[in-house]
Tab-separated table of C-alpha atoms in Angstrom:
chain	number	residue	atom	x	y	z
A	853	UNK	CA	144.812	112.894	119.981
A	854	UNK	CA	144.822	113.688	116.466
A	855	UNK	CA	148.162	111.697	115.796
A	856	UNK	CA	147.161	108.290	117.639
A	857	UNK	CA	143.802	108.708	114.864
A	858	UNK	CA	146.601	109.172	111.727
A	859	UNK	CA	148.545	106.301	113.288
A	860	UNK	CA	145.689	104.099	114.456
A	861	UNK	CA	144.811	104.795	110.776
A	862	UNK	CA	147.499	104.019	108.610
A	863	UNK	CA	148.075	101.252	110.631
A	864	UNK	CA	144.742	99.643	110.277
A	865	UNK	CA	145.149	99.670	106.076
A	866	UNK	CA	148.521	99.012	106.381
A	867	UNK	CA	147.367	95.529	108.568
A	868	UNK	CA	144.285	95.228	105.585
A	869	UNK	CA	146.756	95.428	103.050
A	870	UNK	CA	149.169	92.709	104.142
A	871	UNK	CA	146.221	90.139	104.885
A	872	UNK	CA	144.932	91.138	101.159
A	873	UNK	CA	148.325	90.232	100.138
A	874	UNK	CA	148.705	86.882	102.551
A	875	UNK	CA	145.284	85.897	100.732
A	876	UNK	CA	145.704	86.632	97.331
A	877	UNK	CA	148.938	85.046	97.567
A	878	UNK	CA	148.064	81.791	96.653
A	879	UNK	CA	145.863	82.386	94.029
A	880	UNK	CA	148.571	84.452	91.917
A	881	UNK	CA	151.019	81.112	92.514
A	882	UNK	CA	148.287	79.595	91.364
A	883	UNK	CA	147.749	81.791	87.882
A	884	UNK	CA	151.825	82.135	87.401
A	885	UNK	CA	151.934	78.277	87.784
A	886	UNK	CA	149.173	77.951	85.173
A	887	UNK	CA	151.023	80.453	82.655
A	888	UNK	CA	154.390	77.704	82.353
A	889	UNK	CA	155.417	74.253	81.756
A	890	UNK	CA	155.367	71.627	84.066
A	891	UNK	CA	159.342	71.773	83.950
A	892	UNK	CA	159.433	75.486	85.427
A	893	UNK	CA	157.057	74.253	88.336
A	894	UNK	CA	159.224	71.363	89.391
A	895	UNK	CA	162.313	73.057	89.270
A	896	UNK	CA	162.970	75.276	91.911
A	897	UNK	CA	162.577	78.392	92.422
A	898	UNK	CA	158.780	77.978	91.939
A	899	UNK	CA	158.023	81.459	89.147
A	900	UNK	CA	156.538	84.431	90.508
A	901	UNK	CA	155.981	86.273	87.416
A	902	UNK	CA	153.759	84.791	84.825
A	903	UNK	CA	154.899	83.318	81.714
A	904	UNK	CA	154.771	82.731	78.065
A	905	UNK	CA	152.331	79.975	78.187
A	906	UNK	CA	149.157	81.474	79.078
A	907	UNK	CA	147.051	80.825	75.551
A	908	UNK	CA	148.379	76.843	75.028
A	909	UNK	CA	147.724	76.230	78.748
A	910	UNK	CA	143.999	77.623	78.363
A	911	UNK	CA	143.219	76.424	75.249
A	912	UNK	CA	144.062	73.359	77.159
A	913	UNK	CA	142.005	74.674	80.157
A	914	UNK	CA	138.691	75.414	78.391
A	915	UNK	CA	138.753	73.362	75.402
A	916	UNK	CA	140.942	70.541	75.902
A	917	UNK	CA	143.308	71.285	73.026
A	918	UNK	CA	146.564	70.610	73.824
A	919	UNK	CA	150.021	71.580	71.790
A	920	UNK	CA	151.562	67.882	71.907
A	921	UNK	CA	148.199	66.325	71.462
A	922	UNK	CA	148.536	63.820	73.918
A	923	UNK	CA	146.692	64.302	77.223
A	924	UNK	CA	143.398	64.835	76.611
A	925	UNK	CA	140.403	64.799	78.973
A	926	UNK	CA	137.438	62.559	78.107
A	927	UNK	CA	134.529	65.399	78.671
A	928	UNK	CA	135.556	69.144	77.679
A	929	UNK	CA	136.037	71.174	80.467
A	930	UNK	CA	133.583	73.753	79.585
A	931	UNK	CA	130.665	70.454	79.845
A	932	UNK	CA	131.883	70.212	83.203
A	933	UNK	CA	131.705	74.215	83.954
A	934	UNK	CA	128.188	73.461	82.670
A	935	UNK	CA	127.587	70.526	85.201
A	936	UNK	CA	129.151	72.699	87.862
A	937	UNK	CA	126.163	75.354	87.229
A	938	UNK	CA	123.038	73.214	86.729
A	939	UNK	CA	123.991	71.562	89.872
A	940	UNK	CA	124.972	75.335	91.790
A	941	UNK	CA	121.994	76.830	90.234
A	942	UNK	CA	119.346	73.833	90.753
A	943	UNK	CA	120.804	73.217	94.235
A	944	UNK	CA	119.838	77.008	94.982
A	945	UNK	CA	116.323	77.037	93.324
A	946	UNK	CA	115.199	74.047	94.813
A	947	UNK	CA	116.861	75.031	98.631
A	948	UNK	CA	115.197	78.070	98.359
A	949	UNK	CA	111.651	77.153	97.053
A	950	UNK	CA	111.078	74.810	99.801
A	951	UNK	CA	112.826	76.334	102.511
A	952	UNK	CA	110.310	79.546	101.928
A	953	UNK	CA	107.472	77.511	101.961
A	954	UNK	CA	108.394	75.556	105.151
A	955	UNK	CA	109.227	78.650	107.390
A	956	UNK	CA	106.003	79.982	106.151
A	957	UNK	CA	103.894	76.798	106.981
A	958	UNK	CA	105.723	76.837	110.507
A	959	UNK	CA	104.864	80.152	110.875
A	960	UNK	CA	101.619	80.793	109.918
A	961	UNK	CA	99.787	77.918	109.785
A	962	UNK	CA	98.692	76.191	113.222
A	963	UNK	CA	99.128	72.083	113.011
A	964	UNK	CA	99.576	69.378	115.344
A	965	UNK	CA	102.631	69.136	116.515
A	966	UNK	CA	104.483	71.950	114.903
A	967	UNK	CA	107.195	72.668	116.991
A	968	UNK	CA	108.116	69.493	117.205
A	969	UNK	CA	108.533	68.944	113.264
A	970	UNK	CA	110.462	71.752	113.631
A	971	UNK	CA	112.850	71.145	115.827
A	972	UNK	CA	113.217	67.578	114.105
A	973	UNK	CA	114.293	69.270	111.138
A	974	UNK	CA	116.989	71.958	113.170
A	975	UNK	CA	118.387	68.535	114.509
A	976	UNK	CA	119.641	67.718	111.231
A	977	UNK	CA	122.585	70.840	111.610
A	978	UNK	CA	124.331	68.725	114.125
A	979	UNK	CA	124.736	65.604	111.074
A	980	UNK	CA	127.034	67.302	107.976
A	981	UNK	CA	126.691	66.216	104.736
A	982	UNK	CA	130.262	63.714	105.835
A	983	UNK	CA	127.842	61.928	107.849
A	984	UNK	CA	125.078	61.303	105.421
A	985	UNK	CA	127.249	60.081	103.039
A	986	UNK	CA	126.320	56.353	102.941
A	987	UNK	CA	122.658	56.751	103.263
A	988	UNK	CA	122.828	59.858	100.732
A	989	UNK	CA	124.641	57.465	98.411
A	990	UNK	CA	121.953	54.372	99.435
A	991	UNK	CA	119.067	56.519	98.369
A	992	UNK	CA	120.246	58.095	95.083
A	993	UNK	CA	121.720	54.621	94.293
A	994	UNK	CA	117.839	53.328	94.593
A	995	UNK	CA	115.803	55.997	93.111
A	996	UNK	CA	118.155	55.363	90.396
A	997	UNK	CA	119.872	58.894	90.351
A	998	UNK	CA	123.007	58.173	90.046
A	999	UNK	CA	125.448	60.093	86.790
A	1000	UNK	CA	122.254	62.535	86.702
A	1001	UNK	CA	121.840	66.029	87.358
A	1002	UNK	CA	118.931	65.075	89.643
A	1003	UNK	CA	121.170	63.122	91.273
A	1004	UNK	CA	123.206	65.968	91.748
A	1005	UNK	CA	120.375	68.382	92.937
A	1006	UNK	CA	117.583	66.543	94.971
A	1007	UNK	CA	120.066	64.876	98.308
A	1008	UNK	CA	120.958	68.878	98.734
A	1009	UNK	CA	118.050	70.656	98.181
A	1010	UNK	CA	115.853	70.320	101.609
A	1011	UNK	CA	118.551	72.694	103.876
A	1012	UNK	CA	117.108	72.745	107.508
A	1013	UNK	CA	119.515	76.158	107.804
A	1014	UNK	CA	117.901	77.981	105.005
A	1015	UNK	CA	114.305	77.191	106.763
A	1016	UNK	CA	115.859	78.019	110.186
A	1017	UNK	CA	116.926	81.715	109.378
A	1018	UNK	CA	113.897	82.253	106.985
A	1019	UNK	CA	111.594	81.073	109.806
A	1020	UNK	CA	113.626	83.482	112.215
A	1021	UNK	CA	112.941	86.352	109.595
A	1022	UNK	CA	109.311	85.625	109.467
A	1023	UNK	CA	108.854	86.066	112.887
A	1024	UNK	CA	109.882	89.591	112.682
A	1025	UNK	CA	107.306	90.549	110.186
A	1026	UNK	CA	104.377	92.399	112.491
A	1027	UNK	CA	101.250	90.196	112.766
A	1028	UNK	CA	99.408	92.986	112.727
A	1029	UNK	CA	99.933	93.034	108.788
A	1030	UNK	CA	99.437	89.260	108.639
A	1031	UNK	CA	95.732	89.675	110.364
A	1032	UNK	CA	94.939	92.859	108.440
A	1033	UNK	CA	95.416	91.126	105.182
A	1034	UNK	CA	93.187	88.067	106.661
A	1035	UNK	CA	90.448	90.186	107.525
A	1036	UNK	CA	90.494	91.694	103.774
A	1037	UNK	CA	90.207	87.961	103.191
A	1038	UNK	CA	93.059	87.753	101.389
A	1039	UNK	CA	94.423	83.894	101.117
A	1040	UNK	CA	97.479	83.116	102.183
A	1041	UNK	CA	98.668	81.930	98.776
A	1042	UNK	CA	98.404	85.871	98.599
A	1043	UNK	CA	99.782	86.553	101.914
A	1044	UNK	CA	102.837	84.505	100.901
A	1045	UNK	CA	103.609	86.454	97.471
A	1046	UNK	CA	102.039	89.685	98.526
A	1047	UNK	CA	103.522	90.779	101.858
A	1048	UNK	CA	106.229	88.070	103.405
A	1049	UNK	CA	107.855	87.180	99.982
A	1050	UNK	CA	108.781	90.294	99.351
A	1051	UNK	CA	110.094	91.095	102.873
A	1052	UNK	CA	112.128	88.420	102.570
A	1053	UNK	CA	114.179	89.524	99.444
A	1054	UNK	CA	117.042	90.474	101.139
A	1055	UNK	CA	117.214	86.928	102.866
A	1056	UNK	CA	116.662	85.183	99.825
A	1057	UNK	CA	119.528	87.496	97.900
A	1058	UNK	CA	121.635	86.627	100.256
A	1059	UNK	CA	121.143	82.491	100.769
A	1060	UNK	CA	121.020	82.420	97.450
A	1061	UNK	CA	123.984	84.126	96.388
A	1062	UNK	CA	126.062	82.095	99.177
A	1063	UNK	CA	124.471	78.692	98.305
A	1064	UNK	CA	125.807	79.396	94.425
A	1065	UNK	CA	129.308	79.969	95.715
A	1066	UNK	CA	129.023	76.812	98.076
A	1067	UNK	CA	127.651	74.200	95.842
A	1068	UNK	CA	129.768	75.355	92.882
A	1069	UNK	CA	133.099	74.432	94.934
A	1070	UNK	CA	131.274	71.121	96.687
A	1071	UNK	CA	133.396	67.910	95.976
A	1072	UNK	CA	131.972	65.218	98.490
A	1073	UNK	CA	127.865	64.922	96.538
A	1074	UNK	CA	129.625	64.605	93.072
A	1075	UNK	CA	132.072	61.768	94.792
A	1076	UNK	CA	128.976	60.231	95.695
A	1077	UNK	CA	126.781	60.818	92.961
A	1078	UNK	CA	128.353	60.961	89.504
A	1079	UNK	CA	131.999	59.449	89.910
A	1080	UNK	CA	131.130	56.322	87.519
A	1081	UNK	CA	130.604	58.497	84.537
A	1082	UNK	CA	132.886	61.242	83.307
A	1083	UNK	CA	130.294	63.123	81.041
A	1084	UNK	CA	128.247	64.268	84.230
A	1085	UNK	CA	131.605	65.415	86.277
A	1086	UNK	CA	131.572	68.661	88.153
A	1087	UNK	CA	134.821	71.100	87.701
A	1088	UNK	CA	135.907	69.982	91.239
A	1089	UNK	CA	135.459	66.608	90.308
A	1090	UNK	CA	137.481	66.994	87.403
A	1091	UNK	CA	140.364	68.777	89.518
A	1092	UNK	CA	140.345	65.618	91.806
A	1093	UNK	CA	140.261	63.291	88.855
A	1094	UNK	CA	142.829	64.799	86.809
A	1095	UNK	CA	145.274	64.816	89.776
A	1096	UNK	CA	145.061	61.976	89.546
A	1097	UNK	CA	145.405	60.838	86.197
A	1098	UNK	CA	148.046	63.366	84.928
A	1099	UNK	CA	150.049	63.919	87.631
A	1100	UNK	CA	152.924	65.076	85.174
A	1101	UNK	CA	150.531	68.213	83.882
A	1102	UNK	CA	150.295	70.263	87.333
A	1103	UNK	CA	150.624	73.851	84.773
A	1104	UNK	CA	146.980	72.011	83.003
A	1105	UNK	CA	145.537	71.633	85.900
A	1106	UNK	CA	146.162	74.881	87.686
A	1107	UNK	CA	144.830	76.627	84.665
A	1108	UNK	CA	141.681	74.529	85.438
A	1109	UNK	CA	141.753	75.627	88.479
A	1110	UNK	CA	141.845	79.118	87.703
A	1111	UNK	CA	139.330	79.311	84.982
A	1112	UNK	CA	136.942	77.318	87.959
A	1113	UNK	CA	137.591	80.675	90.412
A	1114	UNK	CA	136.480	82.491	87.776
A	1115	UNK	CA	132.160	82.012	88.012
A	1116	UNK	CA	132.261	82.386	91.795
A	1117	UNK	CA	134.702	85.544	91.580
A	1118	UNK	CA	132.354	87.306	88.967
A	1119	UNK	CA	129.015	86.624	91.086
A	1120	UNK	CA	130.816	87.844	94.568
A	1121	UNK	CA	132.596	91.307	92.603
A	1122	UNK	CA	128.639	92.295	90.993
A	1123	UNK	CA	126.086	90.986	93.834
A	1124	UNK	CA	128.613	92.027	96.759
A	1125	UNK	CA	126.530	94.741	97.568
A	1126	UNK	CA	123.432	92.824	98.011
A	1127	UNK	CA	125.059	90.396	100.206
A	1128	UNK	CA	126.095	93.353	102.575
A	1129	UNK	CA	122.925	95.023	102.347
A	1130	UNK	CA	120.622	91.775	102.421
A	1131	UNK	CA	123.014	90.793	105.649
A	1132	UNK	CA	122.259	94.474	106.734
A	1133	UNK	CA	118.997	94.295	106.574
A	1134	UNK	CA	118.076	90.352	107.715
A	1135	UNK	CA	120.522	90.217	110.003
A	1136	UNK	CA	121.710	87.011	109.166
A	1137	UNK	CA	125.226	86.146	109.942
């Protein structure tokens, strides 16, 4: 019994190890290929050990200096790094500001026809963003939104998931505490910042955490919303852009793509463990 455990065991890591490696595979490709010249990458056998080019590439990378002083972006990368994080971070505010307050209102608060607004706004899951596309684009075209960070942030920021699964969480919280704190006539402005918003920490950790990560590596709203002018480009939209334009200068552009890992990498390595424990704790899946 005790030897099927060792074997069950080693081969379990041994299975965790080789989809670590499967994984991470790409991404070292990716870091060799941005450590050489675009000759090494087009001539076979692609490098597997990094090479002598790492500082010229990322000089090129972050500050668009490059040794033959030819191709040169028109925005700095680190601006669009910048554009990438107002739009992550106001995405994320916004999403969960509203989102709170929505779950609460359908909780708490009886209206006319509350269920119903309710489930109008959970049958918006079944249209993705690939959908909305032309009307997304008709409205911020209108309101006159377009190259702006508001134009980046306000089509995203209503998310009928993040006000399903906060609603769910509310639902657990005991009424009993709800009418308690109404009959020490407490308001529910105070209700709300008192007793459910902190509850709800662990939700909002997580959400927010995930909705950084997601709208930092979203392509399709800056397609929409700020491909006209190059000063308000997100990193993806740079990666996509400067495919295209430099087609030559794949070892540039997978040191962009590298230094772009690097935000979403940092904030999943130091807030892992809320993400487990908010997941934990919520339930949320």
């Amino acid at each position: 019994m005790i030897e099927k455990k060792q074997s069950g065991y080693w081969l379990s890591h041994v299975g965790l190890c080789l989809g670590v490696i499967f994984i991470f595979f790409p991404v070292w490709l990716a870091f060799v290929g941005s450590t050489v010249t675009q000759e090494d990458i087009m001539q076979p056998p692609f490098p597997v050990l990094p090479g002598p080019h790492l500082i010229e590439n990322y000089k090129y990378a972050l500050f668009n200096i490059s040794p033959d002083g030819y191709y040169s972006l028109p925005v700095p990368v680190l601006k669009m790094l910048f554009n990438s994080l107002i739009m992550a971070l106001g995405i994320t505010i916004g999403k969960l500001i509203i989102s709170l307050l929505s779950a609460f209102a359908f909780v708490y608060f009886k209206f006319p026809l509350r269920k119903t607004f309710f489930w109008l706004i959970f049958l918006t899951l079944m249209l993705p963003i690939e959908v909305r596309i032309v009307p997304t684009y008709e409205v911020v075209a209108n309101l006159g939104l377009l190259n702006s960070y508001a134009g980046l942030i306000f089509p995203l920021i209503a998310s009928a998931t993040a006000t399903f699964l906060f609603r769910q969480f509310f639902l657990t919280v005991p009424n009993e505490m709800i009418e308690a704190a109404r009959m020490d006539a407490a308001s529910e402005w105070s209700i709300y910042w008192k007793i459910v918003f902190p509850l709800a920490l662990p939700a909002i950790a997580v959400l927010g955490i995930l909705s950084v990560i997601w709208r930092w590596n979203d392509l399709i709203l800056p397609m929409i919303a700020v491909s006209t002018t190059k000063t308000a480009y997100t990193i993806q939209l740079c990666l996509l852009d400067f495919q295209g334009e430099y087609v030559a200068q794949e070892h540039y552009r997978l040191a962009m793509t590298v230094v772009s890992l690097i935000p979403t990498t940092l904030v999943f390595v130091f807030l892992q463990r809320y993400i487990t424990s908010g997941i934990a704790s919520t339930g949320i899946k």
